[in-house]
mmCIF file of C-alpha atoms in Angstrom:
data_model
loop_
_atom_site.group_PDB
_atom_site.id
_atom_site.type_symbol
_atom_site.label_atom_id
_atom_site.label_comp_id
_atom_site.label_asym_id
_atom_site.label_seq_id
_atom_site.Cartn_x
_atom_site.Cartn_y
_atom_site.Cartn_z
ATOM 1 C CA UNK A 1 -19.622 -13.570 22.683
ATOM 2 C CA UNK A 2 -19.872 -10.032 24.026
ATOM 3 C CA UNK A 3 -20.562 -11.120 27.618
ATOM 4 C CA UNK A 4 -17.047 -12.216 28.473
ATOM 5 C CA UNK A 5 -13.698 -10.906 27.251
ATOM 6 C CA UNK A 6 -12.099 -14.185 28.345
ATOM 7 C CA UNK A 7 -14.656 -16.219 26.399
ATOM 8 C CA UNK A 8 -14.169 -14.011 23.347
ATOM 9 C CA UNK A 9 -10.371 -14.323 23.617
ATOM 10 C CA UNK A 10 -10.654 -18.098 23.901
ATOM 11 C CA UNK A 11 -12.889 -18.298 20.837
ATOM 12 C CA UNK A 12 -10.657 -16.068 18.703
ATOM 13 C CA UNK A 13 -7.417 -17.730 19.813
ATOM 14 C CA UNK A 14 -8.872 -21.143 18.995
ATOM 15 C CA UNK A 15 -9.560 -19.882 15.452
ATOM 16 C CA UNK A 16 -6.011 -18.587 15.148
ATOM 17 C CA UNK A 17 -4.749 -21.967 16.371
ATOM 18 C CA UNK A 18 -6.751 -24.141 13.997
ATOM 19 C CA UNK A 19 -7.051 -21.839 10.961
ATOM 20 C CA UNK A 20 -3.369 -20.969 10.672
ATOM 21 C CA UNK A 21 -2.003 -24.461 10.217
ATOM 22 C CA UNK A 22 -1.443 -25.421 13.846
ATOM 23 C CA UNK A 23 -2.798 -28.797 14.912
ATOM 24 C CA UNK A 24 -5.275 -29.064 17.776
ATOM 25 C CA UNK A 25 -2.836 -31.133 19.850
ATOM 26 C CA UNK A 26 -0.001 -28.613 19.436
ATOM 27 C CA UNK A 27 0.896 -26.226 22.207
ATOM 28 C CA UNK A 28 -0.031 -22.541 21.935
ATOM 29 C CA UNK A 29 3.624 -21.917 21.018
ATOM 30 C CA UNK A 30 2.640 -22.844 17.449
ATOM 31 C CA UNK A 31 0.330 -19.808 17.276
ATOM 32 C CA UNK A 32 2.974 -17.612 18.870
ATOM 33 C CA UNK A 33 5.445 -18.730 16.209
ATOM 34 C CA UNK A 34 3.094 -17.374 13.521
ATOM 35 C CA UNK A 35 1.659 -14.249 15.209
ATOM 36 C CA UNK A 36 2.966 -11.875 17.841
ATOM 37 C CA UNK A 37 1.101 -11.473 21.121
ATOM 38 C CA UNK A 38 0.476 -7.870 20.109
ATOM 39 C CA UNK A 39 -1.209 -8.984 16.859
ATOM 40 C CA UNK A 40 -3.378 -11.497 18.715
ATOM 41 C CA UNK A 41 -4.386 -9.054 21.448
ATOM 42 C CA UNK A 42 -5.093 -6.318 18.907
ATOM 43 C CA UNK A 43 -7.405 -8.669 17.017
ATOM 44 C CA UNK A 44 -9.240 -9.648 20.198
ATOM 45 C CA UNK A 45 -9.547 -6.021 21.328
ATOM 46 C CA UNK A 46 -10.978 -4.907 17.980
ATOM 47 C CA UNK A 47 -13.841 -7.356 18.398
ATOM 48 C CA UNK A 48 -14.252 -6.696 22.149
ATOM 49 C CA UNK A 49 -14.225 -2.890 22.097
ATOM 50 C CA UNK A 50 -16.521 -2.609 19.079
ATOM 51 C CA UNK A 51 -18.846 -5.429 20.158
ATOM 52 C CA UNK A 52 -18.704 -6.747 16.605
ATOM 53 C CA UNK A 53 -18.183 -10.496 17.086
ATOM 54 C CA UNK A 54 -21.892 -11.375 16.679
ATOM 55 C CA UNK A 55 -22.164 -9.488 13.393
ATOM 56 C CA UNK A 56 -18.869 -10.984 12.181
ATOM 57 C CA UNK A 57 -20.132 -14.497 12.931
ATOM 58 C CA UNK A 58 -23.399 -13.847 11.079
ATOM 59 C CA UNK A 59 -21.664 -14.243 7.717
ATOM 60 C CA UNK A 60 -20.455 -17.745 8.615
ATOM 61 C CA UNK A 61 -23.899 -18.791 9.848
ATOM 62 C CA UNK A 62 -25.667 -17.493 6.756
ATOM 63 C CA UNK A 63 -23.219 -19.178 4.408
ATOM 64 C CA UNK A 64 -23.486 -22.468 6.282
ATOM 65 C CA UNK A 65 -27.159 -22.742 5.373
ATOM 66 C CA UNK A 66 -27.049 -21.113 1.935
ATOM 67 C CA UNK A 67 -27.433 -23.041 -1.301
ATOM 68 C CA UNK A 68 -24.226 -22.266 -3.186
ATOM 69 C CA UNK A 69 -25.662 -23.834 -6.343
ATOM 70 C CA UNK A 70 -28.002 -20.825 -6.603
ATOM 71 C CA UNK A 71 -25.143 -18.313 -6.834
ATOM 72 C CA UNK A 72 -24.949 -16.528 -10.162
ATOM 73 C CA UNK A 73 -21.629 -16.734 -11.974
ATOM 74 C CA UNK A 74 -19.514 -13.632 -11.539
ATOM 75 C CA UNK A 75 -17.926 -12.722 -14.916
ATOM 76 C CA UNK A 76 -15.353 -10.177 -13.672
ATOM 77 C CA UNK A 77 -11.667 -11.098 -13.894
ATOM 78 C CA UNK A 78 -10.833 -12.998 -10.726
ATOM 79 C CA UNK A 79 -7.628 -13.894 -8.944
ATOM 80 C CA UNK A 80 -7.629 -16.623 -6.331
ATOM 81 C CA UNK A 81 -4.924 -17.622 -3.870
ATOM 82 C CA UNK A 82 -5.157 -21.058 -2.292
ATOM 83 C CA UNK A 83 -3.345 -21.139 1.043
ATOM 84 C CA UNK A 84 -2.587 -24.721 2.150
ATOM 85 C CA UNK A 85 -3.638 -24.351 5.790
ATOM 86 C CA UNK A 86 -6.880 -22.486 5.046
ATOM 87 C CA UNK A 87 -10.091 -23.838 6.521
ATOM 88 C CA UNK A 88 -11.622 -24.926 3.207
ATOM 89 C CA UNK A 89 -9.756 -26.103 0.139
ATOM 90 C CA UNK A 90 -11.787 -25.994 -3.065
ATOM 91 C CA UNK A 91 -10.578 -27.456 -6.340
ATOM 92 C CA UNK A 92 -10.080 -24.913 -9.095
ATOM 93 C CA UNK A 93 -12.604 -26.762 -11.293
ATOM 94 C CA UNK A 94 -15.339 -26.110 -8.720
ATOM 95 C CA UNK A 95 -14.432 -22.435 -8.466
ATOM 96 C CA UNK A 96 -14.927 -21.967 -12.223
ATOM 97 C CA UNK A 97 -18.668 -22.483 -11.722
ATOM 98 C CA UNK A 98 -18.967 -19.276 -9.699
ATOM 99 C CA UNK A 99 -15.950 -17.487 -11.156
ATOM 100 C CA UNK A 100 -15.823 -18.368 -14.887
ATOM 101 C CA UNK A 101 -13.158 -15.734 -15.606
ATOM 102 C CA UNK A 102 -10.319 -16.889 -13.326
ATOM 103 C CA UNK A 103 -7.286 -15.005 -14.596
ATOM 104 C CA UNK A 104 -4.928 -16.245 -11.909
ATOM 105 C CA UNK A 105 -5.019 -19.170 -9.492
ATOM 106 C CA UNK A 106 -2.062 -19.424 -7.146
ATOM 107 C CA UNK A 107 -1.201 -22.406 -4.966
ATOM 108 C CA UNK A 108 0.598 -20.718 -2.109
ATOM 109 C CA UNK A 109 3.532 -22.484 -0.433
ATOM 110 C CA UNK A 110 2.373 -21.665 3.106
ATOM 111 C CA UNK A 111 -0.252 -19.777 5.060
ATOM 112 C CA UNK A 112 -3.789 -20.202 6.280
ATOM 113 C CA UNK A 113 -7.060 -18.375 6.785
ATOM 114 C CA UNK A 114 -5.302 -15.290 8.151
ATOM 115 C CA UNK A 115 -3.041 -14.931 5.118
ATOM 116 C CA UNK A 116 -2.901 -11.128 5.160
ATOM 117 C CA UNK A 117 -1.548 -11.235 8.699
ATOM 118 C CA UNK A 118 0.406 -14.493 8.449
ATOM 119 C CA UNK A 119 1.980 -14.111 4.994
ATOM 120 C CA UNK A 120 1.519 -10.454 3.973
ATOM 121 C CA UNK A 121 4.341 -10.381 1.426
ATOM 122 C CA UNK A 122 3.160 -13.528 -0.360
ATOM 123 C CA UNK A 123 -0.373 -12.172 -0.570
ATOM 124 C CA UNK A 124 0.686 -8.677 -1.673
ATOM 125 C CA UNK A 125 2.975 -10.070 -4.395
ATOM 126 C CA UNK A 126 0.155 -12.268 -5.663
ATOM 127 C CA UNK A 127 -2.296 -9.352 -5.744
ATOM 128 C CA UNK A 128 0.164 -7.196 -7.684
ATOM 129 C CA UNK A 129 0.797 -10.037 -10.143
ATOM 130 C CA UNK A 130 -2.960 -10.330 -10.677
ATOM 131 C CA UNK A 131 -3.356 -6.561 -11.190
ATOM 132 C CA UNK A 132 -0.570 -6.519 -13.805
ATOM 133 C CA UNK A 133 -2.134 -9.531 -15.543
ATOM 134 C CA UNK A 134 -5.527 -7.840 -15.770
ATOM 135 C CA UNK A 135 -4.077 -4.478 -16.806
ATOM 136 C CA UNK A 136 -2.017 -6.087 -19.561
ATOM 137 C CA UNK A 137 -4.787 -8.312 -20.902
ATOM 138 C CA UNK A 138 -6.030 -7.613 -24.437
ATOM 139 C CA UNK A 139 -9.565 -7.018 -23.119
ATOM 140 C CA UNK A 140 -8.346 -4.269 -20.777
ATOM 141 C CA UNK A 141 -6.507 -2.502 -23.589
ATOM 142 C CA UNK A 142 -9.525 -2.509 -25.909
ATOM 143 C CA UNK A 143 -11.800 -1.156 -23.132
ATOM 144 C CA UNK A 144 -9.419 1.762 -22.516
ATOM 145 C CA UNK A 145 -9.425 2.812 -26.172
#
């Protein structure tokens, strides 16, 4: 991935195309309707100039071969946002195995894998709602005392 800026750009743009809700047969105009050229080029340049695409891809490779059933449950209060065009959609019932203390689960009306870039206001509002929920929970108040 670090040998060719054109190859890197192609790889990243393909991810933006397919992971943001655009269909493979749609023209690149679909991606441009969701992200500016400046946002796309900035993303590509961050990976190119830092040479960090191989290390970024490592996480996906390791998780592909990992046994998720061996993950220990995480008891901390958790908020999850399910964006409809994200790469993987997991039912809330499955998520409770790893995250038994789901305080908030939001089915988002739109957005995909790049939610922070694609739908920043939706994501920020959801995060703030989660923070208020956790701060106002009875458990949080007893821990502060």
